[in-house]
Coordinates of C-alpha atoms in Angstrom, one line a residue:
X234 CA 12.1 -20.9 -38.6
X235 CA 12.0 -18.0 -36.0
X236 CA 14.0 -18.6 -32.9
X237 CA 13.4 -16.4 -29.8
X238 CA 16.3 -16.2 -27.3
X239 CA 14.5 -15.6 -24.0
X240 CA 17.1 -16.8 -21.5
X241 CA 18.1 -13.3 -20.5
X242 CA 14.4 -12.5 -19.8
X243 CA 14.1 -15.2 -17.2
X244 CA 15.1 -14.4 -13.6
X245 CA 16.1 -17.2 -11.4
X246 CA 14.5 -16.7 -8.0
X247 CA 16.6 -16.1 -4.9
X248 CA 15.5 -17.5 -1.5
X249 CA 17.6 -15.1 0.5
X250 CA 18.1 -11.5 1.6
X251 CA 19.7 -9.3 -1.0
X252 CA 22.1 -6.3 -1.1
X253 CA 21.9 -3.4 -3.4
X254 CA 24.2 -0.4 -4.0
X255 CA 24.1 2.3 -6.7
X256 CA 27.7 1.2 -7.4
X257 CA 26.7 -2.4 -7.7
X258 CA 26.1 -4.6 -10.8
X259 CA 22.9 -6.5 -11.6
X260 CA 25.1 -9.4 -12.8
X261 CA 26.3 -9.9 -9.3
X262 CA 24.6 -12.4 -7.1
X263 CA 23.5 -9.7 -4.5
X264 CA 24.0 -12.2 -1.6
X265 CA 26.5 -10.0 0.3
X266 CA 27.6 -6.4 0.7
X267 CA 30.7 -7.2 -1.3
X268 CA 28.7 -8.3 -4.4
X269 CA 25.6 -6.0 -4.5
X270 CA 23.1 -5.6 -7.2
X271 CA 22.7 -2.2 -8.8
X272 CA 19.0 -1.6 -8.7
X273 CA 16.2 -2.2 -6.3
X274 CA 13.9 -3.1 -9.1
X275 CA 16.2 -6.0 -10.2
X276 CA 16.4 -7.2 -6.6
X277 CA 12.6 -7.2 -6.4
X278 CA 12.3 -9.2 -9.6
X279 CA 14.4 -12.1 -8.3
X280 CA 13.8 -12.2 -4.5
X281 CA 11.3 -14.8 -3.2
X282 CA 9.4 -14.4 0.1
X283 CA 6.3 -15.8 1.8
X284 CA 4.6 -15.7 5.1
X285 CA 7.1 -18.1 6.6
X286 CA 10.2 -16.6 5.0
X287 CA 10.3 -12.8 5.2
X288 CA 13.1 -11.2 3.2
X289 CA 15.0 -7.9 3.4
X290 CA 16.6 -5.9 0.6
X291 CA 19.5 -4.0 2.2
X292 CA 20.3 -0.7 0.5
X293 CA 23.8 0.9 0.8
X294 CA 24.2 4.6 1.1
X295 CA 23.8 6.5 -2.2
X296 CA 21.2 8.1 -4.5
X297 CA 18.8 5.7 -6.2
X298 CA 17.5 7.4 -9.3
X299 CA 17.2 7.0 -13.0
X300 CA 20.2 9.3 -13.6
X301 CA 22.5 7.7 -11.0
X302 CA 22.0 3.9 -11.1
X303 CA 19.3 3.4 -13.8
X304 CA 16.6 2.9 -11.1
X305 CA 13.1 3.2 -12.4
X306 CA 10.0 4.2 -10.5
X307 CA 7.6 3.6 -8.8
X308 CA 9.4 1.0 -6.7
X309 CA 6.7 -1.6 -5.8
X310 CA 7.7 -4.1 -3.1
X311 CA 5.6 -7.2 -2.7
X312 CA 4.3 -8.9 0.5
X313 CA 6.8 -10.0 3.1
X314 CA 9.7 -8.0 1.6
X315 CA 11.2 -5.0 3.4
X316 CA 13.5 -2.3 2.2
X317 CA 16.2 -1.6 4.8
X318 CA 18.5 1.4 4.3
X319 CA 22.0 1.8 5.6
X320 CA 21.2 5.2 7.0
X321 CA 18.2 7.6 6.9
X322 CA 20.3 10.5 5.5
X323 CA 22.5 8.4 3.2
X324 CA 19.9 6.3 1.3
X325 CA 18.0 8.6 -1.0
X326 CA 15.1 7.2 -3.2
X327 CA 14.8 10.1 -5.7
X328 CA 12.1 9.8 -8.4
X329 CA 13.4 13.0 -10.0
X330 CA 9.8 14.3 -10.5
X331 CA 9.0 11.6 -13.1
X332 CA 6.9 9.3 -11.0
X333 CA 5.8 8.6 -7.4
X334 CA 8.5 6.9 -5.4
X335 CA 6.8 3.9 -3.7
X336 CA 3.7 2.0 -4.6
X337 CA 2.1 -0.8 -2.5
X338 CA -1.0 -2.6 -3.8
X339 CA -2.3 -5.6 -2.0
X340 CA 0.9 -5.9 0.0
X341 CA 1.1 -7.3 3.5
X342 CA 3.8 -7.4 6.2
X343 CA 6.2 -5.1 4.3
X344 CA 8.4 -2.5 5.9
X345 CA 10.5 0.5 4.9
X346 CA 13.3 1.8 7.2
X347 CA 16.3 4.0 7.4
X348 CA 16.0 6.0 4.1
X349 CA 14.6 9.2 2.5
X350 CA 11.8 9.4 0.0
X351 CA 11.9 12.5 -2.2
X352 CA 11.0 14.1 -5.5
X353 CA 8.0 11.9 -6.2
X354 CA 5.2 13.3 -8.4
X355 CA 1.8 11.8 -9.2
X356 CA -1.9 12.7 -9.1
X357 CA -2.3 11.0 -5.7
X358 CA 0.5 10.0 -3.4
X359 CA 3.6 11.7 -4.8
X360 CA 5.8 10.0 -2.2
X361 CA 3.9 6.9 -1.2
X362 CA 0.7 5.3 -2.6
X363 CA -0.9 2.3 -1.0
X364 CA -4.2 0.4 -1.4
X365 CA -5.3 -2.8 0.4
X366 CA -1.9 -3.0 2.1
X367 CA -0.3 -3.2 5.5
X368 CA 2.9 -1.3 5.8
X369 CA 5.3 -0.1 8.5
X370 CA 7.8 2.8 8.1
X371 CA 10.5 3.4 10.7
X372 CA 13.3 6.1 10.6
X373 CA 12.1 7.5 7.3
X374 CA 12.1 11.1 5.9
X375 CA 9.4 11.9 3.3
X376 CA 10.4 15.3 1.8
X377 CA 9.7 17.3 -1.3
X378 CA 7.0 15.1 -2.9
X379 CA 4.0 16.5 -4.9
X380 CA 0.5 15.5 -5.7
X381 CA -0.5 17.2 -9.0
X382 CA -3.7 17.7 -11.0
X383 CA -6.8 19.7 -10.2
X384 CA -7.8 17.2 -7.4
X385 CA -4.4 15.9 -6.5
X386 CA -4.2 14.4 -3.0
X387 CA -1.6 13.2 -0.5
X388 CA 1.6 15.0 -1.5
X389 CA 3.5 12.8 0.9
X390 CA 1.3 9.7 1.5
X391 CA -1.9 8.4 0.0
X392 CA -3.6 5.3 1.4
X393 CA -7.0 3.6 1.0
X394 CA -8.3 0.4 2.6
X395 CA -4.9 0.1 4.3
X396 CA -3.0 -0.1 7.6
X397 CA 0.0 2.2 8.0
X398 CA 2.2 2.5 11.0
X399 CA 4.8 5.3 11.1
X400 CA 7.5 5.4 13.8
X401 CA 10.1 8.1 13.9
X402 CA 9.1 9.6 10.6
X403 CA 9.5 13.1 9.3
X404 CA 7.0 14.4 6.7
X405 CA 8.0 17.8 5.5
X406 CA 7.9 20.2 2.5
X407 CA 5.5 18.1 0.5
X408 CA 2.8 19.8 -1.5
X409 CA -0.3 19.7 -3.7
X410 CA -0.5 21.9 -6.7
X411 CA -4.1 21.7 -8.0
X412 CA -6.9 24.2 -7.5
X413 CA -8.7 21.7 -5.3
X414 CA -5.8 20.1 -3.6
X415 CA -6.6 18.4 -0.3
X416 CA -3.9 16.8 1.8
X417 CA -0.4 18.1 1.5
X418 CA 1.2 15.5 3.9
X419 CA -1.1 12.5 4.4
X420 CA -4.4 11.3 2.9
X421 CA -6.1 8.2 4.2
X422 CA -9.7 6.8 3.7
X423 CA -12.0 3.8 3.3
X424 CA -11.5 2.0 6.6
X425 CA -7.8 2.7 6.8
X426 CA -5.9 2.6 10.1
X427 CA -3.2 5.2 10.6
X428 CA -0.9 5.1 13.6
X429 CA 1.7 7.8 14.0
X430 CA 4.4 7.6 16.8
X431 CA 7.2 10.2 17.1
X432 CA 6.3 11.8 13.7
X433 CA 6.7 15.4 12.6
X434 CA 4.4 16.9 10.0
X435 CA 5.9 20.3 9.2
X436 CA 6.2 22.9 6.5
X437 CA 4.0 21.1 4.0
X438 CA 2.3 23.5 1.6
X439 CA -0.1 24.0 -1.3
X440 CA -0.8 26.3 -4.2
X441 CA -4.5 26.6 -3.2
X442 CA -5.8 26.4 0.4
X443 CA -5.8 22.9 1.6
X444 CA -5.1 20.7 4.7
X445 CA -2.1 18.8 6.1
X446 CA -3.7 15.5 7.0
X447 CA -7.1 14.4 5.7
X448 CA -8.7 11.1 6.8
X449 CA -12.2 9.8 6.0
X450 CA -13.8 6.7 7.5
X451 CA -10.6 5.8 9.3
X452 CA -9.1 5.2 12.7
X453 CA -6.2 7.5 13.5
X454 CA -3.8 7.5 16.5
X455 CA -1.3 10.2 17.1
X456 CA 1.3 9.6 19.8
X457 CA 4.2 12.1 20.2
X458 CA 3.4 13.9 17.0
X459 CA 4.3 17.5 16.0
X460 CA 2.1 19.2 13.4
X461 CA 3.5 22.7 12.9
X462 CA 4.1 25.5 10.5
X463 CA 2.1 23.9 7.6
X464 CA 1.0 26.7 5.3
X465 CA -1.9 27.8 3.2
X466 CA -4.4 25.8 5.3
X467 CA -8.1 26.6 4.7
X468 CA -10.9 26.8 7.3
X469 CA -11.3 23.0 7.2
X470 CA -8.4 22.5 9.6
X471 CA -4.8 21.4 9.6
X472 CA -6.2 17.9 10.3
X473 CA -9.5 17.3 8.6
X474 CA -11.5 14.3 9.5
X475 CA -14.7 12.7 8.1
X476 CA -16.5 10.0 10.1
X477 CA -13.2 9.2 11.7
X478 CA -12.1 8.3 15.2
X479 CA -9.0 10.3 16.4
X480 CA -6.9 9.6 19.5
X481 CA -4.2 12.1 20.4
X482 CA -1.6 12.0 23.2
X483 CA 1.7 13.8 23.9
X484 CA 1.4 15.9 20.7
X485 CA 1.9 19.4 19.6
X486 CA -0.3 21.4 17.2
X487 CA 1.1 24.8 16.1
X488 CA -0.3 26.1 12.8
X489 CA -1.6 29.5 11.7
X490 CA -5.2 28.2 11.3
X491 CA -8.7 28.8 12.5
X492 CA -9.0 25.1 13.5
X493 CA -6.2 22.8 14.2
X494 CA -8.6 19.8 14.0
X495 CA -11.8 19.7 12.0
X496 CA -14.2 16.8 12.4
X497 CA -17.2 16.5 10.0
X498 CA -19.6 13.7 11.0
X499 CA -23.1 14.1 9.4
X500 CA -24.1 10.6 10.6
X501 CA -22.7 11.0 14.2
X502 CA -19.9 8.6 13.5
X503 CA -16.5 9.4 14.9
X504 CA -15.0 11.1 18.0
X505 CA -11.8 12.9 19.2
X506 CA -10.0 11.9 22.3
X507 CA -7.1 14.2 23.3
X508 CA -4.8 14.2 26.3
X509 CA -1.5 15.6 27.4
X510 CA -1.1 17.7 24.3
X511 CA -0.3 21.3 23.4
X512 CA -3.1 22.5 21.2
X513 CA -3.2 26.1 19.9
X514 CA -6.4 27.7 21.3
X515 CA -7.1 24.7 23.5
X516 CA -10.5 23.1 22.9
X517 CA -11.5 26.1 20.8
X518 CA -8.9 24.8 18.3
X519 CA -11.1 21.9 17.5
X520 CA -14.2 22.4 15.3
X521 CA -17.0 19.8 15.2
X522 CA -19.7 19.7 12.5
X523 CA -22.4 17.1 13.4
X524 CA -23.1 15.3 16.6
X525 CA -19.7 13.9 17.4
X526 CA -18.0 14.0 20.8
X527 CA -14.8 15.5 22.0
X528 CA -13.2 13.7 24.9
X529 CA -11.0 16.5 26.3
X530 CA -9.0 14.7 29.0
X531 CA -6.3 15.9 31.4
X532 CA -2.9 17.3 30.7
X533 CA -3.7 19.5 27.7
X534 CA -2.2 23.0 27.4
X535 CA -2.1 26.0 25.1
X536 CA 1.5 27.4 25.2
X537 CA 4.2 28.4 22.8
X538 CA 6.1 25.1 22.6
X539 CA 9.4 27.0 22.2
X540 CA 10.9 25.1 19.2
X541 CA 14.6 25.7 18.7
X542 CA 14.4 27.2 15.3
X543 CA 11.1 26.6 13.4
X544 CA 11.9 29.1 10.7
X545 CA 14.7 26.8 9.6
X546 CA 12.8 23.6 10.2
X547 CA 14.2 22.6 13.7
X548 CA 11.3 21.4 15.9
X549 CA 13.3 20.1 18.8
X550 CA 12.5 21.7 22.1
X551 CA 14.4 24.5 23.8
X552 CA 15.5 23.7 27.4
X553 CA 12.8 25.8 28.9
X554 CA 9.9 24.5 26.7
X555 CA 6.6 23.9 28.6
X556 CA 6.4 20.6 26.7
X557 CA 9.3 18.9 28.5
X558 CA 8.1 16.3 31.0
X559 CA 4.5 17.4 30.2
X560 CA 3.4 14.2 28.4
X561 CA 1.3 11.4 29.9
X562 CA 3.2 10.2 33.0
X563 CA 1.9 6.7 32.3
X564 CA 3.6 6.7 28.8
X565 CA 6.9 4.9 28.3
X566 CA 9.7 7.1 29.6
X567 CA 11.8 9.1 27.2
X568 CA 15.2 7.6 26.3
X569 CA 16.9 9.9 28.9
X570 CA 14.8 8.2 31.6
X571 CA 12.5 11.2 32.3
X572 CA 8.7 11.6 31.9
X573 CA 7.6 11.7 28.3
X574 CA 7.8 15.0 26.6
X575 CA 5.1 16.3 24.1
X576 CA 6.0 16.3 20.5
X577 CA 8.0 14.2 18.0
X578 CA 11.4 15.1 19.5
X579 CA 12.2 14.7 23.1
X580 CA 14.6 17.0 25.0
X581 CA 17.6 15.0 26.3
X582 CA 18.0 16.1 29.9
X583 CA 21.2 14.1 30.3
X584 CA 23.1 16.2 27.8
X585 CA 26.2 17.8 29.1
X586 CA 26.9 21.3 28.0
X587 CA 29.4 20.5 25.3
X588 CA 29.7 24.2 24.2
X589 CA 29.3 26.8 27.0
X590 CA 26.6 29.3 25.8
X591 CA 25.1 26.9 23.4
X592 CA 21.6 27.1 24.9
X593 CA 19.9 25.5 21.8
X594 CA 22.4 22.6 21.9
X595 CA 22.9 22.9 18.1
X596 CA 26.7 23.1 18.3
X597 CA 27.2 26.8 17.9
X598 CA 26.7 30.0 19.9
X599 CA 24.7 32.6 18.0
X600 CA 21.9 35.1 18.2
X601 CA 19.4 32.3 18.9
X602 CA 21.2 31.5 22.1
X603 CA 21.0 35.2 23.2
X604 CA 17.2 35.0 22.7
X605 CA 17.0 31.8 24.7
X606 CA 19.2 33.1 27.6
X607 CA 17.1 36.2 27.9
X608 CA 14.0 34.1 28.0
X609 CA 15.5 32.0 30.7
X610 CA 16.2 35.0 32.9
X611 CA 12.8 36.6 32.3
X612 CA 11.0 33.4 33.1
X613 CA 13.3 32.6 36.0
X614 CA 13.8 29.0 34.8
X615 CA 16.4 26.7 36.4
X616 CA 17.2 24.5 33.3
X617 CA 19.5 26.9 31.5
X618 CA 22.5 24.7 32.1
X619 CA 24.6 26.1 29.3
X620 CA 24.0 29.8 30.2
X621 CA 26.1 30.1 33.3
X622 CA 29.2 31.5 31.5
X623 CA 30.8 33.1 34.5
X624 CA 30.4 30.1 36.8
X625 CA 28.5 32.0 39.4
X626 CA 25.8 29.4 39.8
X627 CA 23.1 31.7 38.3
X628 CA 22.2 32.9 34.8
X629 CA 22.0 36.7 34.7
X630 CA 22.8 39.8 32.7
X631 CA 26.6 39.2 33.1
X632 CA 26.2 35.9 31.2
X633 CA 24.4 37.8 28.4
X634 CA 27.4 40.2 28.1
X635 CA 29.8 37.3 28.0
X636 CA 27.8 35.6 25.4
X637 CA 27.7 38.7 23.1
X638 CA 31.5 39.0 23.4
X639 CA 31.9 35.4 22.5
X640 CA 29.8 35.8 19.3
X641 CA 31.6 39.0 18.3
X642 CA 35.0 37.3 18.7
X643 CA 34.0 34.4 16.4

């Protein structure tokens, strides 16, 4: 007789939230931070959830990868289960270029928060792939993922027939490598709904000319979004739309392109509504092919947004940025209680000057601060609160001299 021992292959379902740590053990019960499981995949195999009982899998800080904790990819949450990281910078889902990182197929009411998604690789959706799903991501960084193959799409995110809400998300340094690559950051299509709030899409790139965001037959909303310094963009725009409705408010577009937004609507389906946003080349930065309509509303500008240090990936605003308090006055106030700024990152006007001379508020005084104090003087602005080094009540050449001496003495 042949006897099969299958007891180790049967997972008893757990009707509770679970805890996971790279230093845990899958023989633990996972019911508390003190007895965490080792892998997310094991937690997903035993957790039970439904529409009346949503569950969370709490992830301790650490790197989740095949080499560190025997994690395998893609990680595929099911409906009503959310992944909650301990911290955005501390929880790293690293597919080590062997697979995409997250996959959602026919998944509803699932969320991902407080973590980083990186080193994912696949034909479509190197970082995140989703179909027939409804997902929310909050406080997430999607960085360094790649779509490969001759028609690879969505280096960061790929979604079809889905609803995706992104809030306080950074999508940067993702790529497509094929000869016909399309969307380096986000691809969405087939009646998808894409809502971005306080999202930055920056420094995404491709081997061949492509676009940063591509959406077809979709509804897209951008609120306080920064799309900047994405490279190797072709004539089809940093944001390329096909039969899509786009609504934009309080956002910044700053790319070296012929068109920031390109809308192709052969059947006159789709429109663009834009207000209180900083668009390079103003309305001329939008190209329409077909009979669609641009609703160019009030509050739009075409100005250098004065990012702190875009060459090194810092897209916060300098104190004298024209985007400060330039958002829709009817939008919710910024956390500092002032009128909404444009872009993904608001400028905190309640900040005290912790370091005299630190114009950029990055914690150090350097050449960047000299550039900023000169700009303050030349433009006669009154918000250079860290530049009055001699206490005279005004910022002038004397303060520049003092700042140079401070840097030389460091």
